[in-house]
Short mmCIF file of C-alpha atoms in Angstrom, two decimals:
data_model
loop_
_atom_site.label_atom_id
_atom_site.label_comp_id
_atom_site.label_asym_id
_atom_site.label_seq_id
_atom_site.Cartn_x
_atom_site.Cartn_y
_atom_site.Cartn_z
CA MET A 1 126.00 90.12 111.83
CA GLY A 2 129.55 89.62 110.33
CA LEU A 3 130.21 89.73 106.75
CA ILE A 4 127.34 90.86 104.21
CA PHE A 5 127.61 90.77 100.53
CA VAL A 6 125.33 93.12 98.33
CA THR A 7 125.03 92.88 94.79
CA GLY A 8 122.81 94.27 92.04
CA GLY A 9 122.92 95.87 88.63
CA ALA A 10 124.14 99.67 88.10
CA LYS A 11 121.92 102.00 89.66
CA SER A 12 119.79 99.41 91.41
CA GLY A 13 119.91 100.86 94.81
CA LYS A 14 122.56 98.61 96.17
CA SER A 15 124.66 101.31 97.76
CA LYS A 16 121.64 103.24 99.49
CA PHE A 17 120.45 99.74 100.69
CA ALA A 18 124.02 98.81 102.16
CA GLU A 19 124.50 102.30 103.83
CA GLU A 20 121.05 102.08 105.29
CA MET A 21 121.50 98.68 106.73
CA LEU A 22 125.01 99.50 108.28
CA LEU A 23 123.56 102.34 110.07
CA LYS A 24 121.08 100.27 111.59
CA LEU A 25 123.63 97.82 112.61
CA ASN A 26 125.35 100.58 114.68
CA ASN A 27 124.82 100.36 118.20
CA GLY A 28 125.20 104.23 118.85
CA LYS A 29 128.70 103.55 119.87
CA GLN A 30 130.47 102.61 116.68
CA LYS A 31 132.20 104.28 113.88
CA ASN A 32 130.82 103.61 110.25
CA ILE A 33 133.86 103.55 108.06
CA TYR A 34 133.16 104.12 104.19
CA LEU A 35 135.99 102.20 102.38
CA ALA A 36 135.49 103.89 98.82
CA THR A 37 137.60 102.01 96.15
CA SER A 38 136.82 104.56 93.13
CA LEU A 39 139.37 106.65 91.60
CA ILE A 40 138.03 110.06 90.18
CA PHE A 41 139.03 110.00 86.52
CA ASP A 42 136.33 112.20 85.03
CA GLU A 43 133.89 114.74 85.61
CA GLU A 44 131.16 112.34 85.84
CA MET A 45 132.66 110.25 88.46
CA LYS A 46 133.54 113.54 90.18
CA GLU A 47 129.86 114.18 90.51
CA LYS A 48 128.71 110.55 91.31
CA ILE A 49 131.32 110.71 94.51
CA ARG A 50 130.08 114.21 95.42
CA LEU A 51 126.16 112.78 95.27
CA HIS A 52 127.19 109.71 97.20
CA LYS A 53 128.98 111.82 99.92
CA LYS A 54 125.91 114.15 99.99
CA ARG A 55 123.51 111.26 100.85
CA ARG A 56 125.84 109.86 103.62
CA LYS A 57 125.99 113.24 105.35
CA ASN A 58 127.90 113.10 108.42
CA ASP A 59 127.25 109.63 109.59
CA TRP A 60 130.48 108.27 107.96
CA PHE A 61 133.97 108.36 108.11
CA THR A 62 135.44 107.96 104.69
CA VAL A 63 138.93 105.93 103.76
CA GLU A 64 139.77 106.09 100.05
CA THR A 65 141.74 103.22 98.77
CA TYR A 66 141.23 100.32 96.48
CA LYS A 67 144.49 98.61 97.82
CA ASN A 68 146.89 98.49 100.93
CA PHE A 69 143.63 98.32 103.38
CA GLU A 70 145.58 97.52 106.54
CA ASN A 71 147.94 100.34 106.15
CA GLU A 72 145.05 102.77 105.37
CA LEU A 73 142.82 101.77 108.11
CA ASN A 74 145.69 101.67 110.54
CA ASN A 75 146.41 105.47 109.59
CA PHE A 76 142.91 106.30 110.18
CA PHE A 77 142.44 104.36 113.45
CA GLU A 78 145.71 105.23 114.70
CA ASN A 79 145.86 102.04 116.80
CA ASN A 80 142.38 102.32 118.10
CA ASP A 81 140.57 99.21 118.13
CA LYS A 82 138.57 98.41 114.85
CA THR A 83 136.72 95.32 116.20
CA LYS A 84 134.00 97.74 117.63
CA ASN A 85 133.39 99.36 114.53
CA ASN A 86 131.57 98.73 111.13
CA MET A 87 132.84 99.12 107.60
CA LEU A 88 130.92 99.36 104.29
CA VAL A 89 133.35 98.59 100.88
CA ASP A 90 131.76 100.10 97.84
CA CYS A 91 132.57 98.62 95.82
CA LEU A 92 134.34 95.51 94.83
CA THR A 93 133.92 96.05 91.17
CA ASN A 94 135.59 99.31 91.17
CA MET A 95 138.31 97.71 93.02
CA ILE A 96 138.91 94.99 90.63
CA THR A 97 138.95 97.76 87.75
CA ASN A 98 141.69 99.97 89.38
CA ILE A 99 143.71 96.71 89.90
CA ILE A 100 143.41 95.66 86.15
CA PHE A 101 144.28 99.34 85.16
CA GLU A 102 147.52 99.23 87.00
CA GLU A 103 148.83 96.91 84.30
CA ARG A 104 149.59 99.75 81.80
CA ASP A 105 151.66 97.79 79.38
CA ILE A 106 148.69 95.56 78.18
CA ASP A 107 147.06 96.80 74.86
CA TRP A 108 143.66 95.10 75.32
CA ASP A 109 142.79 95.71 71.56
CA ASN A 110 146.15 94.64 70.02
CA PHE A 111 147.73 92.05 72.55
CA ASP A 112 149.36 88.82 71.27
CA LYS A 113 146.89 85.87 71.61
CA ASN A 114 149.79 83.68 72.82
CA LEU A 115 150.35 85.88 75.71
CA TYR A 116 146.73 86.12 76.62
CA VAL A 117 147.12 82.98 79.20
CA GLN A 118 150.22 84.76 80.85
CA ILE A 119 148.45 88.13 81.18
CA VAL A 120 145.36 86.67 82.62
CA GLU A 121 147.30 84.56 85.19
CA LYS A 122 149.14 87.54 86.48
CA LEU A 123 145.88 89.77 86.52
CA ASN A 124 143.88 87.05 88.37
CA LYS A 125 146.90 86.82 90.83
CA ASN A 126 146.83 90.44 91.70
CA VAL A 127 143.26 90.34 91.87
CA GLU A 128 142.82 87.47 94.07
CA ASN A 129 145.43 88.68 96.33
CA SER A 130 143.75 92.17 96.77
CA VAL A 131 140.41 90.41 97.38
CA ASN A 132 141.88 88.20 100.07
CA LYS A 133 143.65 91.05 101.67
CA LEU A 134 140.35 92.88 101.84
CA LEU A 135 138.68 89.98 103.26
CA ASN A 136 141.44 89.74 106.15
CA VAL A 137 140.88 93.39 107.07
CA THR A 138 137.24 92.49 107.29
CA ASN A 139 137.96 90.33 110.09
CA GLU A 140 138.95 93.05 112.24
CA PHE A 141 135.43 94.81 112.31
CA GLU A 142 132.25 93.90 113.92
CA ASN A 143 130.12 94.27 110.64
CA VAL A 144 131.20 94.67 107.08
CA ILE A 145 129.28 95.18 103.94
CA ILE A 146 130.91 94.49 100.72
CA VAL A 147 128.96 95.95 97.87
CA SER A 148 129.64 94.71 94.26
CA ASN A 149 127.96 94.87 90.57
CA GLU A 150 126.32 91.88 89.14
CA LEU A 151 127.69 91.80 85.85
CA GLY A 152 126.52 88.21 84.32
CA MET A 153 123.18 89.10 83.38
CA GLY A 154 123.82 90.85 80.18
CA LEU A 155 125.29 90.24 76.88
CA VAL A 156 128.80 88.83 76.58
CA PRO A 157 131.03 91.95 75.89
CA SER A 158 132.36 92.01 72.39
CA TYR A 159 135.84 93.00 73.41
CA PRO A 160 138.64 91.19 75.39
CA LEU A 161 139.03 93.43 78.27
CA GLY A 162 135.17 93.46 78.85
CA ARG A 163 135.15 89.83 78.68
CA TYR A 164 137.96 89.43 80.86
CA PHE A 165 136.59 92.00 83.45
CA ARG A 166 133.16 90.31 83.62
CA GLU A 167 134.84 86.81 84.05
CA ILE A 168 137.21 88.04 87.09
CA ALA A 169 134.46 90.14 88.65
CA GLY A 170 132.16 87.29 88.42
CA LYS A 171 134.68 84.83 89.91
CA MET A 172 135.35 87.55 92.89
CA ASN A 173 131.58 88.10 93.42
CA GLN A 174 131.00 84.21 93.80
CA PHE A 175 134.15 84.11 96.24
CA VAL A 176 133.00 86.91 98.54
CA ALA A 177 129.50 85.65 98.42
CA GLU A 178 130.46 82.09 99.75
CA LYS A 179 132.50 83.86 102.51
CA ALA A 180 129.55 86.14 103.62
CA ASP A 181 127.32 85.46 106.44
CA GLU A 182 124.46 86.89 104.47
CA ALA A 183 124.12 88.17 101.00
CA TYR A 184 121.52 90.53 99.13
CA PHE A 185 120.42 91.00 95.59
CA VAL A 186 119.03 94.51 94.92
CA VAL A 187 116.74 95.08 91.95
CA SER A 188 114.93 98.48 91.37
CA GLY A 189 115.66 99.40 94.93
CA ILE A 190 114.20 96.42 96.38
CA PRO A 191 116.48 94.04 98.25
CA MET A 192 116.11 90.18 97.98
CA LYS A 193 117.99 88.11 100.76
CA ILE A 194 119.71 85.26 98.66
CA LYS A 195 121.72 83.83 101.62
#
């Protein structure tokens, strides 16, 4: 199967669909790796992660990171062959959010508009490098599903950070979808194959 991209809105059922799809691709001898890119930053996120783990039961081995994928996965496998295994990445937009917020010196509400181009160029480079590193790691697995949020169907955010996030996430969604062998759009729990 190769690389599969799954996108949809918030609470569309995309993660559940991706999990079920990857389990069906398992030949019974493979490990299912769940690459979780979220950070726990409040009680709401903590509860969301708890519910995701409960739904996954014991069918998955979880690796939590949004960067340094090669090192983290090598630590998990301890030199075992990854190519016989499957991986689900959930999700690309959480990964991008974490990379953006690593830049703590940016005051998105009060930054110098003359520096905006420099700020955006630096962030774009960081995000693009991380997405490329993620895609390089996916080549080491038999099947990989990358989940992401589709952000371009709502209103244009009224604040600079929201507009930037929507722009870079949209570009990265397009980039990953182009590389994917298959792509699905999930609406109200119903998946539609779009590639």
